[in-house]
PDB file of N, CA and C in Angstrom:
ATOM      1  N   MET A   1     -31.259  54.857  55.946  1.00 76.00           N
ATOM      2  CA  MET A   1     -30.906  56.210  54.961  1.00 76.00           C
ATOM      3  C   MET A   1     -31.567  56.440  53.686  1.00 76.00           C
ATOM      4  N   GLU A   2     -32.190  57.468  53.845  1.00 90.00           N
ATOM      5  CA  GLU A   2     -33.228  57.932  52.724  1.00 90.00           C
ATOM      6  C   GLU A   2     -32.676  58.033  51.263  1.00 90.00           C
ATOM      7  N   THR A   3     -33.169  57.606  50.200  1.00 95.00           N
ATOM      8  CA  THR A   3     -32.553  57.762  48.698  1.00 95.00           C
ATOM      9  C   THR A   3     -33.699  58.444  47.999  1.00 95.00           C
ATOM     10  N   TYR A   4     -33.250  59.264  46.995  1.00 97.00           N
ATOM     11  CA  TYR A   4     -34.227  60.074  46.226  1.00 97.00           C
ATOM     12  C   TYR A   4     -33.907  59.742  44.435  1.00 97.00           C
ATOM     13  N   ARG A   5     -34.853  59.907  43.848  1.00 96.00           N
ATOM     14  CA  ARG A   5     -34.622  59.614  42.440  1.00 96.00           C
ATOM     15  C   ARG A   5     -34.729  60.825  41.667  1.00 96.00           C
ATOM     16  N   ILE A   6     -33.798  61.323  40.930  1.00 97.00           N
ATOM     17  CA  ILE A   6     -34.143  62.741  39.939  1.00 97.00           C
ATOM     18  C   ILE A   6     -34.075  62.134  38.655  1.00 97.00           C
ATOM     19  N   GLN A   7     -34.727  62.940  38.050  1.00 96.00           N
ATOM     20  CA  GLN A   7     -34.807  62.920  36.547  1.00 96.00           C
ATOM     21  C   GLN A   7     -33.520  63.482  35.805  1.00 96.00           C
ATOM     22  N   THR A   8     -32.938  62.662  34.844  1.00 95.00           N
ATOM     23  CA  THR A   8     -31.441  63.511  34.456  1.00 95.00           C
ATOM     24  C   THR A   8     -31.486  63.984  32.979  1.00 95.00           C
ATOM     25  N   ASN A   9     -32.676  63.667  32.311  1.00 94.00           N
ATOM     26  CA  ASN A   9     -32.907  64.255  31.110  1.00 94.00           C
ATOM     27  C   ASN A   9     -34.273  64.593  30.842  1.00 94.00           C
ATOM     28  N   ALA A  10     -34.669  65.448  29.721  1.00 93.00           N
ATOM     29  CA  ALA A  10     -36.098  66.053  29.628  1.00 93.00           C
ATOM     30  C   ALA A  10     -36.889  65.144  29.366  1.00 93.00           C
ATOM     31  N   SER A  11     -36.567  63.977  28.376  1.00 94.00           N
ATOM     32  CA  SER A  11     -37.517  62.924  27.962  1.00 94.00           C
ATOM     33  C   SER A  11     -37.968  62.051  29.300  1.00 94.00           C
ATOM     34  N   GLY A  12     -37.347  61.994  30.347  1.00 92.00           N
ATOM     35  CA  GLY A  12     -37.741  61.197  31.518  1.00 92.00           C
ATOM     36  C   GLY A  12     -37.026  59.771  31.206  1.00 92.00           C
ATOM     37  N   THR A  13     -36.425  59.395  30.412  1.00 94.00           N
ATOM     38  CA  THR A  13     -35.692  58.240  30.084  1.00 94.00           C
ATOM     39  C   THR A  13     -34.544  57.747  30.902  1.00 94.00           C
ATOM     40  N   ARG A  14     -34.021  58.794  31.452  1.00 95.00           N
ATOM     41  CA  ARG A  14     -32.819  58.493  32.475  1.00 95.00           C
ATOM     42  C   ARG A  14     -33.038  59.272  33.746  1.00 95.00           C
ATOM     43  N   SER A  15     -32.560  58.623  34.792  1.00 95.00           N
ATOM     44  CA  SER A  15     -32.727  59.038  36.265  1.00 95.00           C
ATOM     45  C   SER A  15     -31.542  58.537  37.033  1.00 95.00           C
ATOM     46  N   MET A  16     -31.448  59.184  38.128  1.00 96.00           N
ATOM     47  CA  MET A  16     -30.380  58.811  38.941  1.00 96.00           C
ATOM     48  C   MET A  16     -30.755  58.704  40.414  1.00 96.00           C
ATOM     49  N   THR A  17     -30.196  57.868  41.291  1.00 97.00           N
ATOM     50  CA  THR A  17     -30.492  57.735  42.611  1.00 97.00           C
ATOM     51  C   THR A  17     -29.661  58.714  43.436  1.00 97.00           C
ATOM     52  N   ILE A  18     -30.120  59.257  44.430  1.00 97.00           N
ATOM     53  CA  ILE A  18     -29.272  60.241  45.289  1.00 97.00           C
ATOM     54  C   ILE A  18     -29.452  59.929  46.714  1.00 97.00           C
ATOM     55  N   SER A  19     -28.421  59.551  47.428  1.00 97.00           N
ATOM     56  CA  SER A  19     -28.823  59.376  48.830  1.00 97.00           C
ATOM     57  C   SER A  19     -28.498  60.344  49.667  1.00 97.00           C
ATOM     58  N   GLU A  20     -28.936  60.354  51.033  1.00 96.00           N
ATOM     59  CA  GLU A  20     -29.023  61.375  51.978  1.00 96.00           C
ATOM     60  C   GLU A  20     -27.377  61.591  51.935  1.00 96.00           C
ATOM     61  N   SER A  21     -26.349  60.757  52.047  1.00 96.00           N
ATOM     62  CA  SER A  21     -25.159  60.958  52.489  1.00 96.00           C
ATOM     63  C   SER A  21     -24.545  61.898  51.248  1.00 96.00           C
ATOM     64  N   HIS A  22     -24.943  61.345  50.027  1.00 97.00           N
ATOM     65  CA  HIS A  22     -24.513  62.566  48.896  1.00 97.00           C
ATOM     66  C   HIS A  22     -24.989  64.001  49.187  1.00 97.00           C
ATOM     67  N   LEU A  23     -26.125  64.024  49.552  1.00 97.00           N
ATOM     68  CA  LEU A  23     -26.565  65.467  50.054  1.00 97.00           C
ATOM     69  C   LEU A  23     -25.833  66.223  51.161  1.00 97.00           C
ATOM     70  N   GLU A  24     -25.564  65.229  51.958  1.00 96.00           N
ATOM     71  CA  GLU A  24     -24.616  65.744  53.193  1.00 96.00           C
ATOM     72  C   GLU A  24     -23.434  66.097  52.754  1.00 96.00           C
ATOM     73  N   THR A  25     -22.782  65.312  51.883  1.00 96.00           N
ATOM     74  CA  THR A  25     -21.292  65.715  51.363  1.00 96.00           C
ATOM     75  C   THR A  25     -21.328  66.997  50.683  1.00 96.00           C
ATOM     76  N   ILE A  26     -22.624  67.197  49.701  1.00 97.00           N
ATOM     77  CA  ILE A  26     -22.622  68.307  49.144  1.00 97.00           C
ATOM     78  C   ILE A  26     -22.863  69.759  50.206  1.00 97.00           C
ATOM     79  N   ARG A  27     -23.361  69.373  51.243  1.00 96.00           N
ATOM     80  CA  ARG A  27     -23.613  70.486  52.205  1.00 96.00           C
ATOM     81  C   ARG A  27     -22.333  70.720  52.898  1.00 96.00           C
ATOM     82  N   LYS A  28     -21.608  69.617  53.310  1.00 95.00           N
ATOM     83  CA  LYS A  28     -20.235  69.766  53.944  1.00 95.00           C
ATOM     84  C   LYS A  28     -19.188  70.527  53.002  1.00 95.00           C
ATOM     85  N   TYR A  29     -19.101  70.383  51.785  1.00 94.00           N
ATOM     86  CA  TYR A  29     -18.213  71.129  50.986  1.00 94.00           C
ATOM     87  C   TYR A  29     -18.811  72.266  50.343  1.00 94.00           C
ATOM     88  N   SER A  30     -20.182  72.668  50.774  1.00 95.00           N
ATOM     89  CA  SER A  30     -20.681  73.829  49.950  1.00 95.00           C
ATOM     90  C   SER A  30     -20.493  73.885  48.472  1.00 95.00           C
ATOM     91  N   LEU A  31     -20.634  72.706  47.868  1.00 95.00           N
ATOM     92  CA  LEU A  31     -20.338  72.499  46.597  1.00 95.00           C
ATOM     93  C   LEU A  31     -21.258  73.253  45.668  1.00 95.00           C
ATOM     94  N   LEU A  32     -22.510  73.670  45.976  1.00 94.00           N
ATOM     95  CA  LEU A  32     -23.299  74.434  45.141  1.00 94.00           C
ATOM     96  C   LEU A  32     -23.355  75.594  45.403  1.00 94.00           C
ATOM     97  N   LYS A  33     -22.675  76.221  46.563  1.00 92.00           N
ATOM     98  CA  LYS A  33     -22.362  77.666  47.053  1.00 92.00           C
ATOM     99  C   LYS A  33     -21.894  78.206  45.659  1.00 92.00           C
ATOM    100  N   ASN A  34     -22.219  79.482  45.354  1.00 90.00           N
ATOM    101  CA  ASN A  34     -21.223  80.304  44.160  1.00 90.00           C
ATOM    102  C   ASN A  34     -21.234  79.620  42.899  1.00 90.00           C
ATOM    103  N   LEU A  35     -22.015  78.451  42.881  1.00 91.00           N
ATOM    104  CA  LEU A  35     -21.895  77.853  41.501  1.00 91.00           C
ATOM    105  C   LEU A  35     -22.591  78.190  40.243  1.00 91.00           C
ATOM    106  N   ILE A  36     -23.899  78.627  40.506  1.00 88.00           N
ATOM    107  CA  ILE A  36     -24.643  79.218  39.398  1.00 88.00           C
ATOM    108  C   ILE A  36     -24.539  80.635  39.411  1.00 88.00           C
ATOM    109  N   ASP A  37     -24.433  81.388  38.231  1.00 85.00           N
ATOM    110  CA  ASP A  37     -24.192  82.643  37.975  1.00 85.00           C
ATOM    111  C   ASP A  37     -25.586  83.289  38.286  1.00 85.00           C
ATOM    112  N   SER A  38     -25.275  84.691  38.408  1.00 85.00           N
ATOM    113  CA  SER A  38     -26.418  85.309  38.672  1.00 85.00           C
ATOM    114  C   SER A  38     -27.640  85.230  37.932  1.00 85.00           C
ATOM    115  N   ASN A  39     -27.616  84.804  36.765  1.00 88.00           N
ATOM    116  CA  ASN A  39     -28.709  84.503  35.649  1.00 88.00           C
ATOM    117  C   ASN A  39     -29.552  83.170  35.981  1.00 88.00           C
ATOM    118  N   GLY A  40     -28.941  82.534  36.889  1.00 88.00           N
ATOM    119  CA  GLY A  40     -29.633  81.285  37.416  1.00 88.00           C
ATOM    120  C   GLY A  40     -29.761  80.239  36.547  1.00 88.00           C
ATOM    121  N   ILE A  41     -29.262  80.272  35.308  1.00 91.00           N
ATOM    122  CA  ILE A  41     -29.237  79.224  34.258  1.00 91.00           C
ATOM    123  C   ILE A  41     -28.231  77.973  34.730  1.00 91.00           C
ATOM    124  N   ILE A  42     -28.646  76.810  34.725  1.00 94.00           N
ATOM    125  CA  ILE A  42     -27.711  75.649  34.921  1.00 94.00           C
ATOM    126  C   ILE A  42     -27.616  75.090  33.468  1.00 94.00           C
ATOM    127  N   ASP A  43     -26.346  75.051  33.047  1.00 95.00           N
ATOM    128  CA  ASP A  43     -26.165  74.606  31.753  1.00 95.00           C
ATOM    129  C   ASP A  43     -24.788  73.817  31.926  1.00 95.00           C
ATOM    130  N   GLU A  44     -24.382  73.196  30.683  1.00 95.00           N
ATOM    131  CA  GLU A  44     -23.168  72.275  30.689  1.00 95.00           C
ATOM    132  C   GLU A  44     -21.945  73.089  31.193  1.00 95.00           C
ATOM    133  N   GLY A  45     -21.902  74.482  31.100  1.00 95.00           N
ATOM    134  CA  GLY A  45     -21.000  75.193  31.768  1.00 95.00           C
ATOM    135  C   GLY A  45     -20.770  74.923  33.183  1.00 95.00           C
ATOM    136  N   VAL A  46     -22.125  75.090  33.739  1.00 96.00           N
ATOM    137  CA  VAL A  46     -21.957  75.126  35.131  1.00 96.00           C
ATOM    138  C   VAL A  46     -21.566  73.451  35.832  1.00 96.00           C
ATOM    139  N   LEU A  47     -21.990  72.649  34.998  1.00 96.00           N
ATOM    140  CA  LEU A  47     -21.795  71.156  35.418  1.00 96.00           C
ATOM    141  C   LEU A  47     -20.276  70.873  35.231  1.00 96.00           C
ATOM    142  N   ASP A  48     -19.437  71.622  34.222  1.00 96.00           N
ATOM    143  CA  ASP A  48     -18.143  71.655  34.137  1.00 96.00           C
ATOM    144  C   ASP A  48     -17.389  72.188  35.273  1.00 96.00           C
ATOM    145  N   LYS A  49     -18.311  73.344  35.470  1.00 95.00           N
ATOM    146  CA  LYS A  49     -17.561  74.237  36.742  1.00 95.00           C
ATOM    147  C   LYS A  49     -17.407  73.265  38.092  1.00 95.00           C
ATOM    148  N   LEU A  50     -18.609  72.652  38.345  1.00 96.00           N
ATOM    149  CA  LEU A  50     -18.708  71.837  39.627  1.00 96.00           C
ATOM    150  C   LEU A  50     -17.641  70.621  39.320  1.00 96.00           C
ATOM    151  N   LYS A  51     -17.722  70.170  38.285  1.00 96.00           N
ATOM    152  CA  LYS A  51     -16.558  68.735  38.161  1.00 96.00           C
ATOM    153  C   LYS A  51     -14.955  69.642  38.392  1.00 96.00           C
ATOM    154  N   LEU A  52     -14.916  70.568  37.755  1.00 95.00           N
ATOM    155  CA  LEU A  52     -13.475  71.046  38.121  1.00 95.00           C
ATOM    156  C   LEU A  52     -13.066  71.515  39.446  1.00 95.00           C
ATOM    157  N   ASN A  53     -14.304  72.247  40.052  1.00 94.00           N
ATOM    158  CA  ASN A  53     -14.171  72.277  41.575  1.00 94.00           C
ATOM    159  C   ASN A  53     -13.880  71.011  42.391  1.00 94.00           C
ATOM    160  N   VAL A  54     -14.696  70.082  42.092  1.00 94.00           N
ATOM    161  CA  VAL A  54     -14.547  68.727  42.980  1.00 94.00           C
ATOM    162  C   VAL A  54     -12.889  68.241  42.662  1.00 94.00           C
ATOM    163  N   ARG A  55     -12.815  68.223  41.485  1.00 93.00           N
ATOM    164  CA  ARG A  55     -11.652  67.811  41.262  1.00 93.00           C
ATOM    165  C   ARG A  55     -10.370  68.436  41.928  1.00 93.00           C
ATOM    166  N   SER A  56     -10.278  69.790  41.801  1.00 92.00           N
ATOM    167  CA  SER A  56      -9.496  70.486  42.414  1.00 92.00           C
ATOM    168  C   SER A  56      -9.352  70.108  44.144  1.00 92.00           C
ATOM    169  N   MET A  57     -10.583  69.820  44.709  1.00 91.00           N
ATOM    170  CA  MET A  57     -10.714  69.486  46.182  1.00 91.00           C
ATOM    171  C   MET A  57      -9.958  68.108  46.336  1.00 91.00           C
ATOM    172  N   LEU A  58     -10.143  67.176  45.402  1.00 90.00           N
ATOM    173  CA  LEU A  58      -9.651  65.709  45.673  1.00 90.00           C
ATOM    174  C   LEU A  58      -8.119  65.958  45.402  1.00 90.00           C
ATOM    175  N   GLU A  59      -7.681  66.827  44.322  1.00 90.00           N
ATOM    176  CA  GLU A  59      -6.167  66.603  43.951  1.00 90.00           C
ATOM    177  C   GLU A  59      -5.426  67.640  45.269  1.00 90.00           C
ATOM    178  N   ALA A  60      -6.087  68.444  45.987  1.00 88.00           N
ATOM    179  CA  ALA A  60      -5.603  69.223  46.828  1.00 88.00           C
ATOM    180  C   ALA A  60      -5.276  68.617  48.113  1.00 88.00           C
ATOM    181  N   SER A  61      -6.338  67.831  48.263  1.00 80.00           N
ATOM    182  CA  SER A  61      -6.246  66.814  49.770  1.00 80.00           C
ATOM    183  C   SER A  61      -5.290  65.965  49.824  1.00 80.00           C
ATOM    184  N   ALA A  62      -4.407  65.741  50.800  1.00 75.00           N
ATOM    185  CA  ALA A  62      -3.460  64.967  51.093  1.00 75.00           C
ATOM    186  C   ALA A  62      -4.238  63.410  51.342  1.00 75.00           C
ATOM    187  N   GLU A  63      -5.185  63.457  51.963  1.00 79.00           N
ATOM    188  CA  GLU A  63      -6.121  62.040  52.002  1.00 79.00           C
ATOM    189  C   GLU A  63      -7.300  62.175  51.167  1.00 79.00           C
ATOM    190  N   THR A  64      -7.724  60.942  50.838  1.00 76.00           N
ATOM    191  CA  THR A  64      -9.012  60.905  50.097  1.00 76.00           C
ATOM    192  C   THR A  64     -10.092  60.894  50.860  1.00 76.00           C
ATOM    193  N   ASP A  65     -11.053  61.822  50.676  1.00 85.00           N
ATOM    194  CA  ASP A  65     -12.088  61.682  51.558  1.00 85.00           C
ATOM    195  C   ASP A  65     -13.203  60.848  50.529  1.00 85.00           C
ATOM    196  N   ARG A  66     -13.623  59.713  51.563  1.00 91.00           N
ATOM    197  CA  ARG A  66     -14.598  58.698  50.756  1.00 91.00           C
ATOM    198  C   ARG A  66     -15.780  59.171  50.171  1.00 91.00           C
ATOM    199  N   GLU A  67     -16.217  60.092  51.208  1.00 93.00           N
ATOM    200  CA  GLU A  67     -17.887  60.678  50.615  1.00 93.00           C
ATOM    201  C   GLU A  67     -17.671  61.244  49.604  1.00 93.00           C
ATOM    202  N   LEU A  68     -16.564  62.370  49.292  1.00 94.00           N
ATOM    203  CA  LEU A  68     -16.557  63.025  48.287  1.00 94.00           C
ATOM    204  C   LEU A  68     -16.309  62.248  47.014  1.00 94.00           C
ATOM    205  N   LEU A  69     -15.349  61.217  47.109  1.00 93.00           N
ATOM    206  CA  LEU A  69     -15.475  60.346  45.930  1.00 93.00           C
ATOM    207  C   LEU A  69     -16.244  59.453  45.549  1.00 93.00           C
ATOM    208  N   ASP A  70     -17.352  59.040  46.423  1.00 95.00           N
ATOM    209  CA  ASP A  70     -18.344  58.481  46.229  1.00 95.00           C
ATOM    210  C   ASP A  70     -19.434  59.248  45.439  1.00 95.00           C
ATOM    211  N   LEU A  71     -19.620  60.628  45.957  1.00 96.00           N
ATOM    212  CA  LEU A  71     -20.461  61.608  45.372  1.00 96.00           C
ATOM    213  C   LEU A  71     -19.839  62.000  43.876  1.00 96.00           C
ATOM    214  N   CYS A  72     -18.527  61.833  43.584  1.00 95.00           N
ATOM    215  CA  CYS A  72     -18.031  61.905  42.277  1.00 95.00           C
ATOM    216  C   CYS A  72     -18.557  60.759  41.389  1.00 95.00           C
ATOM    217  N   LEU A  73     -18.175  59.548  41.964  1.00 94.00           N
ATOM    218  CA  LEU A  73     -18.374  58.457  41.317  1.00 94.00           C
ATOM    219  C   LEU A  73     -20.068  58.268  40.914  1.00 94.00           C
ATOM    220  N   ASP A  74     -20.907  58.368  41.964  1.00 96.00           N
ATOM    221  CA  ASP A  74     -22.312  57.947  42.023  1.00 96.00           C
ATOM    222  C   ASP A  74     -23.025  59.075  41.155  1.00 96.00           C
ATOM    223  N   VAL A  75     -22.623  60.395  41.303  1.00 97.00           N
ATOM    224  CA  VAL A  75     -23.576  61.410  40.778  1.00 97.00           C
ATOM    225  C   VAL A  75     -22.764  62.230  39.809  1.00 97.00           C
ATOM    226  N   ILE A  76     -21.610  63.133  40.318  1.00 96.00           N
ATOM    227  CA  ILE A  76     -21.200  64.245  39.499  1.00 96.00           C
ATOM    228  C   ILE A  76     -20.559  63.761  37.998  1.00 96.00           C
ATOM    229  N   TYR A  77     -19.819  62.641  38.094  1.00 96.00           N
ATOM    230  CA  TYR A  77     -19.069  62.058  37.068  1.00 96.00           C
ATOM    231  C   TYR A  77     -19.893  60.886  36.517  1.00 96.00           C
ATOM    232  N   ASN A  78     -21.214  60.790  36.995  1.00 95.00           N
ATOM    233  CA  ASN A  78     -22.319  59.754  36.231  1.00 95.00           C
ATOM    234  C   ASN A  78     -22.413  60.139  34.789  1.00 95.00           C
ATOM    235  N   ASN A  79     -22.458  58.933  33.874  1.00 94.00           N
ATOM    236  CA  ASN A  79     -22.709  59.266  32.430  1.00 94.00           C
ATOM    237  C   ASN A  79     -23.911  60.007  32.236  1.00 94.00           C
ATOM    238  N   ASN A  80     -25.082  59.553  33.469  1.00 94.00           N
ATOM    239  CA  ASN A  80     -26.247  60.173  33.040  1.00 94.00           C
ATOM    240  C   ASN A  80     -26.474  61.647  33.507  1.00 94.00           C
ATOM    241  N   MET A  81     -25.426  62.188  34.093  1.00 96.00           N
ATOM    242  CA  MET A  81     -25.433  63.633  34.795  1.00 96.00           C
ATOM    243  C   MET A  81     -25.043  64.418  33.499  1.00 96.00           C
ATOM    244  N   LYS A  82     -26.309  65.455  33.160  1.00 95.00           N
ATOM    245  CA  LYS A  82     -26.101  66.495  32.279  1.00 95.00           C
ATOM    246  C   LYS A  82     -26.838  67.636  32.962  1.00 95.00           C
ATOM    247  N   ALA A  83     -26.596  68.598  32.410  1.00 96.00           N
ATOM    248  CA  ALA A  83     -27.342  69.974  32.926  1.00 96.00           C
ATOM    249  C   ALA A  83     -28.628  70.047  33.549  1.00 96.00           C
ATOM    250  N   PHE A  84     -29.601  69.269  32.816  1.00 97.00           N
ATOM    251  CA  PHE A  84     -30.633  68.983  33.482  1.00 97.00           C
ATOM    252  C   PHE A  84     -31.058  68.243  34.584  1.00 97.00           C
ATOM    253  N   GLY A  85     -29.881  67.317  34.785  1.00 97.00           N
ATOM    254  CA  GLY A  85     -29.863  66.393  35.775  1.00 97.00           C
ATOM    255  C   GLY A  85     -29.303  67.209  37.179  1.00 97.00           C
ATOM    256  N   LEU A  86     -28.299  68.194  36.763  1.00 97.00           N
ATOM    257  CA  LEU A  86     -27.682  68.992  37.764  1.00 97.00           C
ATOM    258  C   LEU A  86     -28.943  69.962  38.384  1.00 97.00           C
ATOM    259  N   ASN A  87     -29.718  70.689  37.513  1.00 96.00           N
ATOM    260  CA  ASN A  87     -30.983  71.531  37.801  1.00 96.00           C
ATOM    261  C   ASN A  87     -31.527  70.545  38.776  1.00 96.00           C
ATOM    262  N   ARG A  88     -32.033  69.193  38.503  1.00 97.00           N
ATOM    263  CA  ARG A  88     -32.893  68.710  39.410  1.00 97.00           C
ATOM    264  C   ARG A  88     -32.184  68.361  40.776  1.00 97.00           C
ATOM    265  N   LEU A  89     -30.960  68.173  40.467  1.00 97.00           N
ATOM    266  CA  LEU A  89     -30.035  67.899  41.991  1.00 97.00           C
ATOM    267  C   LEU A  89     -30.240  69.206  42.724  1.00 97.00           C
ATOM    268  N   VAL A  90     -29.975  70.305  42.185  1.00 96.00           N
ATOM    269  CA  VAL A  90     -30.162  71.511  43.091  1.00 96.00           C
ATOM    270  C   VAL A  90     -31.489  71.525  43.483  1.00 96.00           C
ATOM    271  N   GLU A  91     -32.470  71.449  42.869  1.00 96.00           N
ATOM    272  CA  GLU A  91     -33.828  71.405  43.444  1.00 96.00           C
ATOM    273  C   GLU A  91     -34.040  70.401  44.522  1.00 96.00           C
ATOM    274  N   LEU A  92     -33.414  69.195  44.477  1.00 97.00           N
ATOM    275  CA  LEU A  92     -33.884  68.280  45.415  1.00 97.00           C
ATOM    276  C   LEU A  92     -32.948  68.865  46.874  1.00 97.00           C
ATOM    277  N   TYR A  93     -31.550  69.298  46.486  1.00 96.00           N
ATOM    278  CA  TYR A  93     -30.926  69.841  47.551  1.00 96.00           C
ATOM    279  C   TYR A  93     -31.359  71.027  48.327  1.00 96.00           C
ATOM    280  N   VAL A  94     -32.255  71.744  47.772  1.00 95.00           N
ATOM    281  CA  VAL A  94     -32.706  72.691  48.188  1.00 95.00           C
ATOM    282  C   VAL A  94     -34.019  72.505  49.215  1.00 95.00           C
ATOM    283  N   LYS A  95     -34.721  71.547  48.515  1.00 96.00           N
ATOM    284  CA  LYS A  95     -36.043  70.898  49.255  1.00 96.00           C
ATOM    285  C   LYS A  95     -35.431  70.242  50.555  1.00 96.00           C
ATOM    286  N   TRP A  96     -34.203  69.346  50.373  1.00 96.00           N
ATOM    287  CA  TRP A  96     -33.900  68.653  51.188  1.00 96.00           C
ATOM    288  C   TRP A  96     -33.237  69.544  52.382  1.00 96.00           C
ATOM    289  N   GLU A  97     -32.660  70.511  52.138  1.00 94.00           N
ATOM    290  CA  GLU A  97     -32.011  71.670  53.351  1.00 94.00           C
ATOM    291  C   GLU A  97     -33.033  72.294  53.841  1.00 94.00           C
ATOM    292  N   LYS A  98     -34.331  72.432  53.214  1.00 94.00           N
ATOM    293  CA  LYS A  98     -35.457  73.202  53.867  1.00 94.00           C
ATOM    294  C   LYS A  98     -35.924  72.260  54.742  1.00 94.00           C
ATOM    295  N   ALA A  99     -36.287  71.003  54.419  1.00 91.00           N
ATOM    296  CA  ALA A  99     -36.632  69.909  55.317  1.00 91.00           C
ATOM    297  C   ALA A  99     -35.826  69.549  56.497  1.00 91.00           C
ATOM    298  N   SER A 100     -34.467  69.404  56.224  1.00 88.00           N
ATOM    299  CA  SER A 100     -33.821  68.881  57.449  1.00 88.00           C
ATOM    300  C   SER A 100     -33.880  70.164  58.363  1.00 88.00           C
ATOM    301  N   ALA A 101     -33.850  71.402  57.897  1.00 86.00           N
ATOM    302  CA  ALA A 101     -33.828  72.580  59.115  1.00 86.00           C
ATOM    303  C   ALA A 101     -35.185  72.587  59.633  1.00 86.00           C
ATOM    304  N   GLN A 102     -36.353  71.973  59.070  1.00 85.00           N
ATOM    305  CA  GLN A 102     -37.522  71.951  59.772  1.00 85.00           C
ATOM    306  C   GLN A 102     -37.545  70.546  60.263  1.00 85.00           C
ATOM    307  N   GLY A 103     -36.841  69.537  60.186  1.00 76.00           N
ATOM    308  CA  GLY A 103     -36.894  68.271  60.968  1.00 76.00           C
ATOM    309  C   GLY A 103     -37.445  67.410  60.159  1.00 76.00           C
ATOM    310  N   GLY A 104     -37.903  67.368  59.051  1.00 65.00           N
ATOM    311  CA  GLY A 104     -38.440  66.359  58.212  1.00 65.00           C
ATOM    312  C   GLY A 104     -37.988  65.895  57.146  1.00 65.00           C
ATOM    313  N   GLU A 105     -38.721  65.183  56.138  1.00 62.00           N
ATOM    314  CA  GLU A 105     -38.035  64.784  54.696  1.00 62.00           C
ATOM    315  C   GLU A 105     -38.536  65.569  53.812  1.00 62.00           C
ATOM    316  N   PRO A 106     -37.853  65.612  52.734  1.00 63.00           N
ATOM    317  CA  PRO A 106     -38.405  66.143  51.552  1.00 63.00           C
ATOM    318  C   PRO A 106     -39.095  65.143  50.661  1.00 63.00           C
ATOM    319  N   GLU A 107     -40.177  65.443  49.832  1.00 59.00           N
ATOM    320  CA  GLU A 107     -40.749  64.445  49.223  1.00 59.00           C
ATOM    321  C   GLU A 107     -39.922  63.784  48.144  1.00 59.00           C
ATOM    322  N   SER A 108     -40.048  62.597  47.859  1.00 53.00           N
ATOM    323  CA  SER A 108     -39.341  61.791  46.981  1.00 53.00           C
ATOM    324  C   SER A 108     -39.855  62.292  45.362  1.00 53.00           C
ATOM    325  N   GLU A 109     -39.121  62.659  44.535  1.00 51.00           N
ATOM    326  CA  GLU A 109     -39.485  62.638  43.117  1.00 51.00           C
ATOM    327  C   GLU A 109     -39.140  61.493  42.251  1.00 51.00           C
ATOM    328  N   GLU A 110     -40.345  61.167  41.678  1.00 48.00           N
ATOM    329  CA  GLU A 110     -40.423  59.910  41.040  1.00 48.00           C
ATOM    330  C   GLU A 110     -40.510  60.298  39.434  1.00 48.00           C
TER     331      GLU A 110
END
């Protein structure tokens, strides 16, 4: 299984590992669909909106989806995840989606 590293702050001192299963979970639940406003800016409000959406999904489900829970613990609610990191996650997801549609792998960002 492929893993990717994304930078989570502007200075480059923090990063996070994103697995292919994290990206597949994002696709499965369409977590990024309609998340970003028409202005295209990803700020802390957008990150809070994502956290609330995921939290609602977990609370509404009778059984816990382990993949969604792993995504929450590893990525969305990670202490390093800020708006900058979410922006990088969205960029990675778009590249990954495009590459998977073409049958390839996106380039890893170091």
